[in-house]
């Protein structure tokens, strides 16, 4: 019998549209001879529902949007859990939820309680990697080099704005970047070259999150590495986007048709291997399992800075993660999805050996 595959997408997040794009590509690549697919759409309000049955040829972002039967989150989630997800037989969940309320450990916690295998990182690693401030603390403890940074909560800013501004200017300086702590796709990020821009960037970041990070700018190349696996993870060849943007923001990532991928990135062999090793080190320091993309800066002096870890990288046709694996060992898009599902099932089986009574 085919394994039931529940694909969660959408979500109560500003990255809702990115999730839809990812879902279209993933759903269109799954081997239907092996998996019985059940799409589960989560609205911007956090309501769960299922779309009409679609063939892979009919897949579009618009067709994947559904209207919930219940407008209370508890009832809508309950209907899905007691209905389609309660069916007997082998099953696995594939969360394609970017940002808060999906990539941050919340949905992963629910899936742990349901005791079902799911693709990607667990509760702790999901929470750590999405929270840039906490991730930076973990990297510092692991001795992994990163740029100077400052984390701040909204209450600190509201209490003494001037103190934060002075602290940022003294310890970080200009140019700097202001980022919401728990968001991806470069949403809410500002490049600031003076105090006026810094104040505007702080307000922008706090409109998306209650915590932010201010980082010193690193001028150089942005190098990415795909990592996959549980206990013995492996890293892909590094890659980079070739572009001429000073700040690689949301519009640059998703709307610039001139972007080209360079995979493998043109690097000396020893540096390539060093980056792959460091990516695995950072992956393990966060307790990651399943998958993650690790991003670095490489400055003009050859110094390497770990920028961030993305525990649920994009899987659109313009995303680096699947292409890096294809260029590394020939893994196709559909094969990659099956590898990730295999890691999910293996991890779940290992957890079933844990004792919960004496």
XYZ file of C-alpha atoms in Angstrom, residues 2-316:
315
model
C 1.090 3.564 -0.641
C 2.284 5.689 2.274
C -0.068 8.558 3.144
C 1.789 11.846 2.776
C 0.240 14.900 4.467
C 1.655 18.129 3.049
C 1.160 21.220 5.227
C 1.520 24.610 3.533
C 0.399 28.233 3.722
C 0.477 29.226 7.370
C -0.089 32.173 9.674
C 3.041 33.954 8.511
C 4.163 36.805 6.298
C 5.968 34.095 4.292
C 2.601 32.566 3.305
C 3.143 33.120 -0.431
C 6.601 31.539 -0.360
C 5.079 28.457 1.243
C 2.487 28.232 -1.532
C 5.203 28.430 -4.201
C 7.166 25.719 -2.428
C 4.055 23.520 -2.153
C 3.300 23.776 -5.879
C 6.784 22.588 -6.797
C 6.958 19.832 -4.162
C 3.471 18.438 -4.829
C 4.201 18.345 -8.543
C 7.327 16.261 -7.969
C 6.119 13.525 -5.609
C 5.954 9.981 -6.944
C 2.228 9.179 -6.724
C 2.910 5.488 -7.247
C 4.580 5.451 -3.814
C 2.684 8.144 -1.910
C -0.986 8.948 -1.448
C -0.955 12.746 -1.200
C -3.193 14.769 1.139
C -2.622 18.537 0.884
C -3.518 20.511 4.030
C -3.820 24.268 3.606
C -3.359 26.571 6.621
C -4.857 30.037 6.162
C -3.291 33.327 7.232
C -5.559 33.159 10.286
C -4.249 29.723 11.263
C -7.291 27.740 10.095
C -6.695 24.256 8.661
C -8.557 22.893 5.630
C -8.144 20.752 2.528
C -8.436 21.867 -1.109
C -10.364 20.092 -3.825
C -8.677 16.986 -5.220
C -6.195 18.081 -7.878
C -4.041 16.324 -10.423
C -0.382 17.290 -10.612
C -1.047 19.010 -13.954
C -3.628 21.290 -12.302
C -1.330 22.499 -9.524
C -1.115 26.262 -9.063
C -0.834 28.410 -5.952
C -4.418 29.587 -6.498
C -5.778 26.032 -6.708
C -4.071 25.091 -3.447
C -5.956 27.748 -1.479
C -9.074 26.394 0.240
C -11.948 27.782 2.304
C -12.142 26.410 5.865
C -15.390 24.881 7.117
C -14.828 26.224 10.625
C -13.581 29.676 11.576
C -12.212 28.635 14.933
C -8.620 27.283 14.891
C -9.359 24.505 17.396
C -12.335 23.200 15.385
C -10.551 23.480 12.030
C -7.430 21.693 13.293
C -9.565 19.100 15.061
C -11.451 18.325 11.864
C -8.215 17.633 9.966
C -6.667 15.598 12.787
C -9.763 13.473 13.349
C -10.480 13.151 9.629
C -7.830 12.805 6.947
C -4.867 12.497 9.340
C -6.556 9.805 11.465
C -6.787 7.282 8.633
C -5.035 3.970 9.207
C -1.891 2.893 7.427
C 1.661 4.158 7.070
C 1.862 7.939 7.130
C 4.328 10.813 7.172
C 3.917 14.592 7.356
C 5.765 17.051 5.148
C 5.594 20.582 6.648
C 6.290 23.267 4.037
C 5.585 26.169 6.394
C 8.051 29.057 6.324
C 8.468 31.464 9.218
C 6.542 31.695 12.508
C 3.728 29.256 13.343
C 5.240 26.488 11.281
C 9.017 26.649 11.023
C 9.549 27.631 14.666
C 8.741 24.375 16.444
C 5.036 25.015 17.015
C 3.720 22.598 14.382
C 6.596 20.228 15.119
C 5.420 20.041 18.743
C 1.925 19.119 17.607
C 3.306 16.397 15.341
C 5.396 15.034 18.208
C 2.243 14.761 20.332
C 0.529 12.930 17.470
C 3.529 10.575 17.291
C 3.760 10.700 13.515
C 6.956 10.921 11.449
C 7.533 14.319 9.882
C 10.135 15.780 7.561
C 12.602 18.305 8.887
C 13.892 19.508 12.193
C 12.436 18.810 15.605
C 11.027 21.284 18.122
C 14.276 22.604 19.588
C 16.274 22.888 16.369
C 13.329 24.542 14.595
C 12.948 27.118 17.370
C 16.682 27.817 17.598
C 17.333 28.240 13.900
C 14.362 30.517 13.275
C 15.304 32.799 16.188
C 18.409 34.580 14.858
C 19.357 35.912 18.294
C 19.294 32.484 19.952
C 21.057 30.918 16.974
C 23.881 33.424 17.297
C 24.282 32.533 20.970
C 24.570 28.856 19.990
C 27.143 29.654 17.288
C 29.169 31.717 19.757
C 29.186 28.832 22.245
C 30.327 26.488 19.475
C 33.189 28.843 18.589
C 31.944 29.462 15.052
C 33.015 32.812 13.612
C 30.261 35.333 12.855
C 29.939 39.077 12.435
C 29.403 41.427 15.387
C 25.770 41.587 16.429
C 23.381 43.027 18.983
C 20.024 41.512 19.981
C 17.200 43.611 21.390
C 13.629 43.069 22.592
C 10.857 45.564 21.933
C 10.495 46.357 25.626
C 14.155 47.436 25.776
C 13.654 49.718 22.782
C 10.444 51.171 24.192
C 12.090 51.823 27.570
C 15.240 53.571 26.325
C 15.529 54.148 22.582
C 18.590 56.380 22.853
C 20.578 53.805 24.823
C 20.010 51.161 22.139
C 20.965 53.561 19.363
C 24.209 54.511 21.111
C 24.998 50.871 21.858
C 24.431 49.900 18.223
C 26.557 52.756 16.907
C 29.413 52.035 19.335
C 29.512 48.242 19.025
C 28.238 47.671 15.474
C 28.599 50.925 13.535
C 27.502 51.704 9.963
C 26.596 50.216 7.573
C 24.593 47.697 9.547
C 21.585 45.462 9.021
C 18.487 45.351 11.197
C 16.548 42.071 11.079
C 13.419 40.690 12.750
C 14.743 37.845 14.906
C 12.282 35.196 13.712
C 11.595 35.693 10.026
C 13.075 34.596 6.709
C 13.130 35.502 3.007
C 14.805 38.840 3.907
C 11.409 40.253 4.926
C 11.596 43.216 7.298
C 15.373 43.618 6.914
C 16.902 47.069 6.437
C 20.403 48.181 5.477
C 21.220 51.292 7.488
C 24.005 53.821 6.842
C 23.051 56.466 9.435
C 20.935 57.013 12.546
C 17.804 58.082 10.646
C 17.870 54.861 8.627
C 18.651 52.850 11.755
C 15.585 54.197 13.560
C 13.411 53.472 10.515
C 14.899 49.956 10.244
C 14.216 49.243 13.915
C 10.583 50.298 13.534
C 10.290 48.134 10.417
C 11.740 45.066 12.151
C 9.548 45.498 15.228
C 6.461 45.583 13.018
C 7.163 41.886 12.275
C 8.611 40.629 15.552
C 9.063 41.453 19.239
C 12.815 40.880 18.997
C 15.420 42.018 16.478
C 19.082 41.623 15.629
C 21.469 44.350 14.455
C 24.544 43.108 12.566
C 27.674 44.694 11.186
C 27.858 44.548 7.391
C 30.269 42.080 5.816
C 31.282 43.059 2.301
C 31.909 39.999 0.201
C 30.325 36.905 -1.290
C 27.326 34.991 0.084
C 28.055 31.261 0.039
C 25.393 28.621 0.761
C 25.651 24.929 1.647
C 22.863 22.336 1.773
C 23.024 19.868 4.660
C 20.933 16.710 5.010
C 20.692 13.799 7.423
C 20.144 12.839 11.046
C 22.988 11.361 13.093
C 25.527 11.489 10.257
C 24.650 14.532 8.147
C 26.314 15.286 4.825
C 26.938 18.620 3.128
C 26.597 19.546 -0.525
C 29.047 21.459 -2.629
C 28.726 25.182 -1.835
C 26.891 27.519 -4.172
C 26.164 31.201 -4.590
C 23.835 33.524 -6.456
C 25.580 35.856 -8.889
C 24.026 39.314 -8.591
C 24.932 42.984 -8.359
C 22.664 43.998 -5.464
C 24.215 45.723 -2.451
C 21.429 44.237 -0.339
C 19.971 40.883 -1.442
C 16.400 41.586 -0.274
C 13.027 39.904 -0.895
C 12.519 41.510 -4.308
C 16.058 40.592 -5.359
C 15.612 36.950 -4.318
C 12.222 36.292 -5.870
C 11.688 38.834 -8.651
C 15.067 39.496 -10.269
C 15.112 37.432 -13.482
C 18.847 38.125 -13.934
C 19.870 35.984 -10.967
C 22.122 33.076 -11.843
C 23.346 30.228 -9.650
C 27.008 29.316 -9.493
C 27.175 25.714 -8.239
C 29.730 24.724 -7.244
C 30.909 28.161 -6.202
C 34.342 29.074 -7.549
C 36.470 28.485 -4.459
C 39.818 26.839 -3.696
C 39.420 23.138 -2.899
C 40.612 23.503 0.701
C 38.142 26.327 1.346
C 35.312 24.317 -0.234
C 35.988 21.417 2.112
C 36.365 23.755 5.074
C 33.003 25.368 4.386
C 31.289 21.972 4.087
C 32.823 20.831 7.379
C 31.830 24.043 9.150
C 28.269 23.774 7.808
C 27.922 20.324 9.374
C 29.418 21.621 12.635
C 26.831 24.421 12.813
C 24.042 22.003 11.846
C 24.958 19.669 14.691
C 25.465 22.504 17.194
C 21.780 23.404 16.699
C 20.657 19.773 16.941
C 19.366 19.822 13.364
C 17.948 16.707 11.726
C 16.500 16.188 8.291
C 17.712 19.256 6.455
C 18.973 22.820 6.630
C 20.763 25.353 4.477
C 23.780 27.037 6.058
C 24.715 30.498 4.767
C 28.121 32.161 4.987
C 29.790 35.448 4.094
C 33.266 35.354 2.570
C 34.999 38.736 2.691
C 37.747 40.071 0.442
C 40.450 38.940 2.866
C 39.256 35.343 2.764
C 37.636 35.474 6.208
C 34.561 33.315 6.596
C 31.545 34.383 8.674
C 28.542 32.156 9.338
C 25.477 34.253 8.555
C 22.528 32.019 9.488
C 20.979 28.574 9.320
C 17.690 28.079 7.499
C 15.991 24.931 8.816
C 13.369 24.943 6.059
C 15.004 26.357 2.931
C 12.907 27.171 -0.081
C 12.071 24.401 -2.536
C 10.871 26.482 -5.471
